[in-house]
PDB file of C-alpha atoms in Angstrom:
ATOM      1  CA  LEU A   1    -105.439 -17.331 206.145  1.00 55.00           C
ATOM      2  CA  TRP A   2    -107.217 -20.486 207.301  1.00 61.00           C
ATOM      3  CA  THR A   3    -108.839 -20.767 210.728  1.00 64.00           C
ATOM      4  CA  SER A   4    -110.385 -23.891 212.225  1.00 66.00           C
ATOM      5  CA  LEU A   5    -112.477 -23.713 215.403  1.00 68.00           C
ATOM      6  CA  GLY A   6    -114.449 -26.900 214.967  1.00 71.00           C
ATOM      7  CA  ASP A   7    -118.184 -26.175 214.767  1.00 73.00           C
ATOM      8  CA  ARG A   8    -117.998 -22.671 216.208  1.00 78.00           C
ATOM      9  CA  ARG A   9    -118.116 -19.699 213.862  1.00 80.00           C
ATOM     10  CA  LEU A  10    -116.073 -16.560 214.347  1.00 80.00           C
ATOM     11  CA  ASP A  11    -118.033 -13.537 215.458  1.00 84.00           C
ATOM     12  CA  ASP A  12    -117.712 -10.160 213.764  1.00 86.00           C
ATOM     13  CA  GLU A  13    -115.200  -8.792 216.291  1.00 88.00           C
ATOM     14  CA  GLU A  14    -112.949 -11.836 215.909  1.00 85.00           C
ATOM     15  CA  MET A  15    -113.125 -11.556 212.128  1.00 84.00           C
ATOM     16  CA  ARG A  16    -112.155  -7.878 212.333  1.00 85.00           C
ATOM     17  CA  TRP A  17    -109.034  -8.658 214.339  1.00 87.00           C
ATOM     18  CA  ILE A  18    -108.104 -11.537 212.035  1.00 84.00           C
ATOM     19  CA  ARG A  19    -108.323  -9.226 209.030  1.00 82.00           C
ATOM     20  CA  VAL A  20    -106.075  -6.704 210.795  1.00 85.00           C
ATOM     21  CA  ALA A  21    -103.558  -9.454 211.638  1.00 85.00           C
ATOM     22  CA  ALA A  22    -103.658 -10.818 208.078  1.00 81.00           C
ATOM     23  CA  ASP A  23    -103.046  -7.362 206.612  1.00 79.00           C
ATOM     24  CA  GLU A  24    -100.080  -6.782 208.924  1.00 81.00           C
ATOM     25  CA  ALA A  25     -98.614 -10.223 208.155  1.00 80.00           C
ATOM     26  CA  LEU A  26     -98.994  -9.686 204.415  1.00 74.00           C
ATOM     27  CA  ARG A  27     -97.358  -6.267 204.609  1.00 74.00           C
ATOM     28  CA  GLU A  28     -94.388  -7.699 206.490  1.00 75.00           C
ATOM     29  CA  LEU A  29     -93.995 -10.599 204.061  1.00 71.00           C
ATOM     30  CA  LEU A  30     -94.049  -8.229 201.095  1.00 65.00           C
ATOM     31  CA  GLU A  31     -91.368  -6.071 202.707  1.00 64.00           C
ATOM     32  CA  ARG A  32     -89.161  -9.127 203.295  1.00 63.00           C
ATOM     33  CA  ARG A  33     -89.647 -10.865 199.952  1.00 58.00           C
ATOM     34  CA  ASP A  34     -86.799  -9.077 198.200  1.00 56.00           C
ATOM     35  CA  PRO A  35     -83.688  -7.871 200.047  1.00 55.00           C
ATOM     36  CA  GLY A  36     -82.753  -5.703 197.088  1.00 59.00           C
ATOM     37  CA  GLY A  37     -80.480  -8.183 195.375  1.00 67.00           C
ATOM     38  CA  ASP A  38     -78.114  -8.328 198.359  1.00 85.00           C
ATOM     39  CA  ASP A  39     -76.928 -11.947 198.593  1.00 88.00           C
ATOM     40  CA  LEU A  40     -75.775 -11.597 202.200  1.00 91.00           C
ATOM     41  CA  LEU A  41     -79.141 -10.277 203.372  1.00 90.00           C
ATOM     42  CA  HIS A  42     -81.019 -12.833 201.277  1.00 88.00           C
ATOM     43  CA  ASP A  43     -79.062 -15.760 202.705  1.00 91.00           C
ATOM     44  CA  SER A  44     -79.281 -14.280 206.195  1.00 93.00           C
ATOM     45  CA  GLN A  45     -83.068 -14.165 205.958  1.00 90.00           C
ATOM     46  CA  ARG A  46     -83.131 -17.823 204.961  1.00 90.00           C
ATOM     47  CA  LEU A  47     -80.784 -18.566 207.838  1.00 92.00           C
ATOM     48  CA  GLN A  48     -83.075 -16.804 210.319  1.00 92.00           C
ATOM     49  CA  GLY A  49     -85.893 -19.117 209.264  1.00 91.00           C
ATOM     50  CA  VAL A  50     -83.792 -22.225 209.786  1.00 91.00           C
ATOM     51  CA  LEU A  51     -82.638 -20.993 213.204  1.00 93.00           C
ATOM     52  CA  SER A  52     -86.093 -19.883 214.317  1.00 91.00           C
ATOM     53  CA  PRO A  53     -87.240 -21.142 217.751  1.00 90.00           C
ATOM     54  CA  ASP A  54     -90.691 -21.709 216.232  1.00 87.00           C
ATOM     55  CA  PRO A  55     -90.740 -25.379 215.088  1.00 84.00           C
ATOM     56  CA  PHE A  56     -93.335 -24.744 212.390  1.00 83.00           C
ATOM     57  CA  ALA A  57     -91.467 -21.828 210.800  1.00 84.00           C
ATOM     58  CA  ALA A  58     -88.134 -23.622 211.135  1.00 87.00           C
ATOM     59  CA  GLY A  59     -89.485 -26.868 209.669  1.00 83.00           C
ATOM     60  CA  TYR A  60     -90.851 -24.970 206.682  1.00 83.00           C
ATOM     61  CA  ALA A  61     -87.489 -23.237 206.188  1.00 85.00           C
ATOM     62  CA  MET A  62     -85.632 -26.561 206.481  1.00 84.00           C
ATOM     63  CA  SER A  63     -87.781 -28.130 203.779  1.00 81.00           C
ATOM     64  CA  GLY A  64     -86.985 -25.143 201.578  1.00 79.00           C
ATOM     65  CA  LEU A  65     -83.270 -25.713 202.081  1.00 77.00           C
ATOM     66  CA  SER A  66     -83.567 -29.364 201.099  1.00 71.00           C
ATOM     67  CA  SER A  67     -85.519 -28.549 197.952  1.00 68.00           C
ATOM     68  CA  ASP A  68     -82.891 -25.957 197.002  1.00 67.00           C
ATOM     69  CA  GLY A  69     -80.131 -28.531 197.322  1.00 63.00           C
ATOM     70  CA  VAL A  70     -78.630 -27.088 200.513  1.00 66.00           C
ATOM     71  CA  ALA A  71     -77.537 -29.727 203.022  1.00 57.00           C
ATOM     72  CA  ARG A  72     -79.375 -32.461 201.149  1.00 59.00           C
ATOM     73  CA  ASP A  73     -78.019 -35.201 203.383  1.00 59.00           C
ATOM     74  CA  GLN A  74     -80.888 -35.948 205.777  1.00 57.00           C
ATOM     75  CA  ARG A  75     -78.687 -37.915 208.215  1.00 67.00           C
ATOM     76  CA  GLY A  76     -77.579 -34.802 210.017  1.00 85.00           C
ATOM     77  CA  ARG A  77     -76.837 -31.122 209.732  1.00 90.00           C
ATOM     78  CA  THR A  78     -74.100 -29.036 211.246  1.00 94.00           C
ATOM     79  CA  VAL A  79     -74.203 -25.391 212.299  1.00 96.00           C
ATOM     80  CA  VAL A  80     -70.855 -23.577 212.311  1.00 97.00           C
ATOM     81  CA  VAL A  81     -70.319 -20.193 213.983  1.00 97.00           C
ATOM     82  CA  PHE A  82     -67.315 -18.067 213.024  1.00 96.00           C
ATOM     83  CA  GLU A  83     -66.094 -15.504 215.565  1.00 94.00           C
ATOM     84  CA  LEU A  84     -64.532 -12.682 213.574  1.00 91.00           C
ATOM     85  CA  THR A  85     -63.290  -9.239 214.393  1.00 86.00           C
ATOM     86  CA  SER A  86     -61.919  -6.318 212.475  1.00 78.00           C
ATOM     87  CA  GLY A  87     -58.137  -6.371 212.344  1.00 64.00           C
ATOM     88  CA  ARG A  88     -58.203  -2.591 212.540  1.00 60.00           C
ATOM     89  CA  GLY A  89     -59.681  -2.704 216.012  1.00 53.00           C
ATOM     90  CA  ASP A  90     -62.804  -0.741 215.064  1.00 47.00           C
ATOM     91  CA  VAL A  91     -65.223  -0.807 217.971  1.00 45.00           C
ATOM     92  CA  GLN A  92     -68.202   0.413 215.943  1.00 48.00           C
ATOM     93  CA  GLN A  93     -67.454  -1.673 212.873  1.00 57.00           C
ATOM     94  CA  ASP A  94     -70.130  -2.268 210.254  1.00 76.00           C
ATOM     95  CA  THR A  95     -70.689  -6.018 210.501  1.00 83.00           C
ATOM     96  CA  GLN A  96     -72.429  -6.294 207.138  1.00 85.00           C
ATOM     97  CA  ALA A  97     -69.654  -4.388 205.394  1.00 84.00           C
ATOM     98  CA  MET A  98     -67.074  -6.632 207.067  1.00 85.00           C
ATOM     99  CA  LEU A  99     -68.826  -9.876 206.156  1.00 89.00           C
ATOM    100  CA  ARG A 100     -70.069  -9.023 202.665  1.00 89.00           C
ATOM    101  CA  PRO A 101     -66.801  -9.631 200.726  1.00 89.00           C
ATOM    102  CA  ILE A 102     -66.198 -12.867 202.659  1.00 91.00           C
ATOM    103  CA  HIS A 103     -69.739 -14.023 201.917  1.00 92.00           C
ATOM    104  CA  GLN A 104     -69.458 -13.220 198.226  1.00 91.00           C
ATOM    105  CA  ARG A 105     -66.166 -15.037 197.899  1.00 91.00           C
ATOM    106  CA  ALA A 106     -67.390 -18.065 199.872  1.00 93.00           C
ATOM    107  CA  ARG A 107     -70.636 -18.265 197.900  1.00 89.00           C
ATOM    108  CA  ARG A 108     -68.642 -18.612 194.693  1.00 90.00           C
ATOM    109  CA  GLY A 109     -66.142 -21.022 196.214  1.00 90.00           C
ATOM    110  CA  TRP A 110     -66.048 -23.111 199.380  1.00 91.00           C
ATOM    111  CA  ALA A 111     -69.633 -22.515 200.616  1.00 90.00           C
ATOM    112  CA  ARG A 112     -71.382 -24.041 197.619  1.00 86.00           C
ATOM    113  CA  GLY A 113     -73.963 -26.621 198.653  1.00 85.00           C
ATOM    114  CA  ALA A 114     -74.340 -24.951 202.049  1.00 92.00           C
ATOM    115  CA  LEU A 115     -76.093 -21.918 203.512  1.00 93.00           C
ATOM    116  CA  LEU A 116     -73.869 -19.080 204.685  1.00 94.00           C
ATOM    117  CA  GLY A 117     -75.392 -16.017 206.296  1.00 94.00           C
ATOM    118  CA  MET A 118     -75.333 -13.663 209.232  1.00 94.00           C
ATOM    119  CA  ALA A 119     -76.999 -14.291 212.605  1.00 94.00           C
ATOM    120  CA  GLU A 120     -76.483 -12.308 215.812  1.00 91.00           C
ATOM    121  CA  GLY A 121     -73.681 -10.404 214.132  1.00 89.00           C
ATOM    122  CA  ARG A 122     -71.721 -13.523 213.262  1.00 93.00           C
ATOM    123  CA  LEU A 123     -70.981 -15.471 210.103  1.00 95.00           C
ATOM    124  CA  VAL A 124     -72.932 -18.744 210.330  1.00 97.00           C
ATOM    125  CA  LEU A 125     -72.768 -21.812 208.091  1.00 96.00           C
ATOM    126  CA  VAL A 126     -75.362 -24.601 207.787  1.00 94.00           C
ATOM    127  CA  CYS A 127     -74.218 -27.721 205.964  1.00 92.00           C
ATOM    128  CA  ALA A 128     -74.606 -31.478 205.779  1.00 89.00           C
ATOM    129  CA  ALA A 129     -72.854 -33.227 208.654  1.00 90.00           C
ATOM    130  CA  ASN A 130     -70.631 -35.265 206.333  1.00 89.00           C
ATOM    131  CA  ASP A 131     -69.447 -32.044 204.638  1.00 90.00           C
ATOM    132  CA  ALA A 132     -68.670 -30.180 207.862  1.00 92.00           C
ATOM    133  CA  ASP A 133     -64.979 -31.049 208.292  1.00 94.00           C
ATOM    134  CA  ARG A 134     -64.167 -30.167 204.689  1.00 93.00           C
ATOM    135  CA  LEU A 135     -66.069 -26.872 204.747  1.00 94.00           C
ATOM    136  CA  ILE A 136     -64.673 -25.825 208.118  1.00 95.00           C
ATOM    137  CA  GLY A 137     -61.157 -26.502 206.839  1.00 94.00           C
ATOM    138  CA  ARG A 138     -61.691 -24.470 203.680  1.00 93.00           C
ATOM    139  CA  ALA A 139     -63.375 -21.672 205.615  1.00 93.00           C
ATOM    140  CA  ARG A 140     -60.505 -21.531 208.089  1.00 91.00           C
ATOM    141  CA  GLU A 141     -57.991 -21.351 205.253  1.00 91.00           C
ATOM    142  CA  ASP A 142     -59.921 -18.590 203.503  1.00 89.00           C
ATOM    143  CA  LEU A 143     -60.604 -16.552 206.645  1.00 87.00           C
ATOM    144  CA  SER A 144     -57.015 -16.845 207.813  1.00 82.00           C
ATOM    145  CA  ARG A 145     -55.880 -15.297 204.513  1.00 78.00           C
ATOM    146  CA  SER A 146     -58.418 -12.469 204.724  1.00 64.00           C
ATOM    147  CA  ARG A 147     -56.157 -10.446 207.021  1.00 58.00           C
ATOM    148  CA  SER A 148     -53.874  -9.748 204.098  1.00 53.00           C
ATOM    149  CA  ARG A 149     -56.806  -8.655 201.949  1.00 58.00           C
ATOM    150  CA  THR A 150     -58.640  -5.367 202.067  1.00 57.00           C
ATOM    151  CA  GLU A 151     -61.255  -6.510 204.630  1.00 61.00           C
ATOM    152  CA  HIS A 152     -58.661  -6.932 207.434  1.00 75.00           C
ATOM    153  CA  VAL A 153     -60.671  -9.579 209.279  1.00 83.00           C
ATOM    154  CA  LEU A 154     -59.241 -11.682 212.088  1.00 87.00           C
ATOM    155  CA  LEU A 155     -60.539 -15.195 212.761  1.00 90.00           C
ATOM    156  CA  ARG A 156     -60.801 -15.551 216.547  1.00 91.00           C
ATOM    157  CA  GLY A 157     -62.558 -18.908 216.862  1.00 94.00           C
ATOM    158  CA  ILE A 158     -64.880 -21.475 215.288  1.00 96.00           C
ATOM    159  CA  GLY A 159     -67.584 -23.426 217.074  1.00 96.00           C
ATOM    160  CA  PHE A 160     -69.860 -26.071 215.636  1.00 97.00           C
ATOM    161  CA  SER A 161     -72.521 -28.566 216.623  1.00 96.00           C
ATOM    162  CA  THR A 162     -74.307 -31.372 214.789  1.00 94.00           C
ATOM    163  CA  ARG A 163     -77.816 -32.738 215.137  1.00 88.00           C
ATOM    164  CA  ALA A 164     -79.085 -35.904 213.478  1.00 84.00           C
ATOM    165  CA  ASP A 165     -82.752 -34.858 213.578  1.00 80.00           C
ATOM    166  CA  SER A 166     -83.218 -31.317 212.319  1.00 75.00           C
ATOM    167  CA  SER A 167     -86.838 -31.591 211.204  1.00 73.00           C
ATOM    168  CA  GLU A 168     -87.874 -28.857 213.659  1.00 77.00           C
ATOM    169  CA  GLY A 169     -85.057 -26.503 212.803  1.00 85.00           C
ATOM    170  CA  LEU A 170     -81.617 -25.768 214.157  1.00 91.00           C
ATOM    171  CA  HIS A 171     -82.249 -23.250 216.921  1.00 92.00           C
ATOM    172  CA  HIS A 172     -80.713 -25.357 219.702  1.00 92.00           C
ATOM    173  CA  VAL A 173     -77.873 -26.493 217.442  1.00 94.00           C
ATOM    174  CA  PHE A 174     -77.063 -22.845 216.742  1.00 95.00           C
ATOM    175  CA  GLU A 175     -77.011 -22.076 220.477  1.00 93.00           C
ATOM    176  CA  GLU A 176     -74.623 -24.989 221.009  1.00 94.00           C
ATOM    177  CA  ALA A 177     -72.348 -23.851 218.167  1.00 95.00           C
ATOM    178  CA  LEU A 178     -72.442 -20.294 219.513  1.00 94.00           C
ATOM    179  CA  TYR A 179     -71.347 -21.514 222.932  1.00 93.00           C
ATOM    180  CA  ALA A 180     -68.598 -23.672 221.441  1.00 94.00           C
ATOM    181  CA  ALA A 181     -67.323 -20.661 219.487  1.00 94.00           C
ATOM    182  CA  SER A 182     -67.199 -18.568 222.658  1.00 91.00           C
ATOM    183  CA  VAL A 183     -65.184 -21.313 224.398  1.00 91.00           C
ATOM    184  CA  SER A 184     -62.767 -21.512 221.467  1.00 92.00           C
ATOM    185  CA  VAL A 185     -62.124 -17.777 221.839  1.00 91.00           C
ATOM    186  CA  ALA A 186     -61.835 -17.780 225.623  1.00 87.00           C
ATOM    187  CA  SER A 187     -59.762 -20.928 226.175  1.00 83.00           C
ATOM    188  CA  SER A 188     -56.339 -21.564 224.693  1.00 81.00           C
ATOM    189  CA  THR A 189     -56.546 -25.233 225.683  1.00 84.00           C
ATOM    190  CA  VAL A 190     -59.494 -25.916 223.363  1.00 87.00           C
ATOM    191  CA  GLY A 191     -57.900 -24.468 220.250  1.00 89.00           C
ATOM    192  CA  LEU A 192     -59.256 -22.485 217.337  1.00 93.00           C
ATOM    193  CA  ILE A 193     -62.006 -25.001 216.462  1.00 95.00           C
ATOM    194  CA  ALA A 194     -64.395 -26.309 219.113  1.00 95.00           C
ATOM    195  CA  ASP A 195     -66.873 -29.157 218.673  1.00 96.00           C
ATOM    196  CA  TYR A 196     -69.735 -28.745 221.149  1.00 95.00           C
ATOM    197  CA  ALA A 197     -70.021 -32.501 221.659  1.00 93.00           C
ATOM    198  CA  ARG A 198     -66.378 -32.687 222.792  1.00 93.00           C
ATOM    199  CA  LEU A 199     -66.162 -29.753 225.156  1.00 91.00           C
ATOM    200  CA  GLY A 200     -66.314 -32.002 228.230  1.00 86.00           C
ATOM    201  CA  LEU A 201     -65.860 -29.944 231.364  1.00 82.00           C
ATOM    202  CA  TYR A 202     -66.919 -26.737 229.621  1.00 84.00           C
ATOM    203  CA  LEU A 203     -70.379 -28.210 229.049  1.00 85.00           C
ATOM    204  CA  ALA A 204     -70.756 -28.728 232.784  1.00 77.00           C
ATOM    205  CA  LEU A 205     -69.632 -25.154 233.394  1.00 75.00           C
ATOM    206  CA  ARG A 206     -72.253 -23.940 230.934  1.00 80.00           C
ATOM    207  CA  ASN A 207     -75.034 -25.031 233.251  1.00 74.00           C
ATOM    208  CA  LEU A 208     -73.420 -24.056 236.549  1.00 73.00           C
ATOM    209  CA  PRO A 209     -72.603 -20.668 238.013  1.00 73.00           C
ATOM    210  CA  VAL A 210     -68.844 -20.346 238.346  1.00 73.00           C
ATOM    211  CA  SER A 211     -68.261 -20.279 242.098  1.00 77.00           C
ATOM    212  CA  GLU A 212     -66.161 -22.020 244.733  1.00 77.00           C
ATOM    213  CA  SER A 213     -68.802 -24.722 245.139  1.00 77.00           C
ATOM    214  CA  SER A 214     -69.187 -25.390 241.400  1.00 75.00           C
ATOM    215  CA  ILE A 215     -65.416 -25.602 240.947  1.00 77.00           C
ATOM    216  CA  ALA A 216     -65.177 -27.967 243.901  1.00 78.00           C
ATOM    217  CA  LEU A 217     -67.943 -30.100 242.435  1.00 75.00           C
ATOM    218  CA  LEU A 218     -66.195 -30.391 239.076  1.00 74.00           C
ATOM    219  CA  SER A 219     -62.628 -30.568 240.339  1.00 77.00           C
ATOM    220  CA  PRO A 220     -61.755 -30.772 244.052  1.00 80.00           C
ATOM    221  CA  GLU A 221     -58.088 -30.430 243.092  1.00 83.00           C
ATOM    222  CA  ALA A 222     -58.713 -27.096 241.365  1.00 79.00           C
ATOM    223  CA  ALA A 223     -60.663 -25.851 244.368  1.00 79.00           C
ATOM    224  CA  GLU A 224     -57.785 -26.799 246.666  1.00 82.00           C
ATOM    225  CA  LEU A 225     -55.276 -24.991 244.473  1.00 81.00           C
ATOM    226  CA  ARG A 226     -57.399 -21.835 244.582  1.00 76.00           C
ATOM    227  CA  GLN A 227     -56.946 -21.752 248.341  1.00 77.00           C
ATOM    228  CA  ARG A 228     -53.164 -21.615 248.103  1.00 76.00           C
ATOM    229  CA  ASP A 229     -51.444 -18.261 247.827  1.00 71.00           C
ATOM    230  CA  SER A 230     -48.642 -19.771 245.755  1.00 64.00           C
TER     231      SER A 230
END
């Protein structure tokens, strides 16, 4: 722990609290250092760092990805969110158990050179922007076949977003990809794969409450049709 306060020295009470904080931080780091050999949890922990809203923590995690050869292309990175559900209709499904065989298979195959983990209960991919189309295509092919395998997983939608400058992490890019994925699930007009940058009207709806006035603002024709019983 390094503390800089200019010329002022820490008093004894401040030093006591810093020691307490340092002990707690060290204990937490030691608990997180080894996820017990579980590749899904290990990659998910790395993913959480990259997606962190704290720029310092996220920047540190991003530099670690680059040094490990993940998404080495510095011109841009893409975050892809996969909306999956159990084909058996289990309400209380174990998300880790559902995603683990997919993760293992992808790690050996199509997800090489990328980071694939779990965030907010979803399968999330981080890759170089110029690899995104290829990886999304291979992921879609693999996930579409998974229904016939033992995991019985249904692919409901894919959302992705790309950012040229990711030096401070991918938190906002993840939020954009998450929103795009939700639109791909909810709207049949968008299709299975949604690019955040091309959502058009849906991006305006994201920042407006859905009401008569917001619909009229975006489309007077739609507002007029809503008034007709037929």
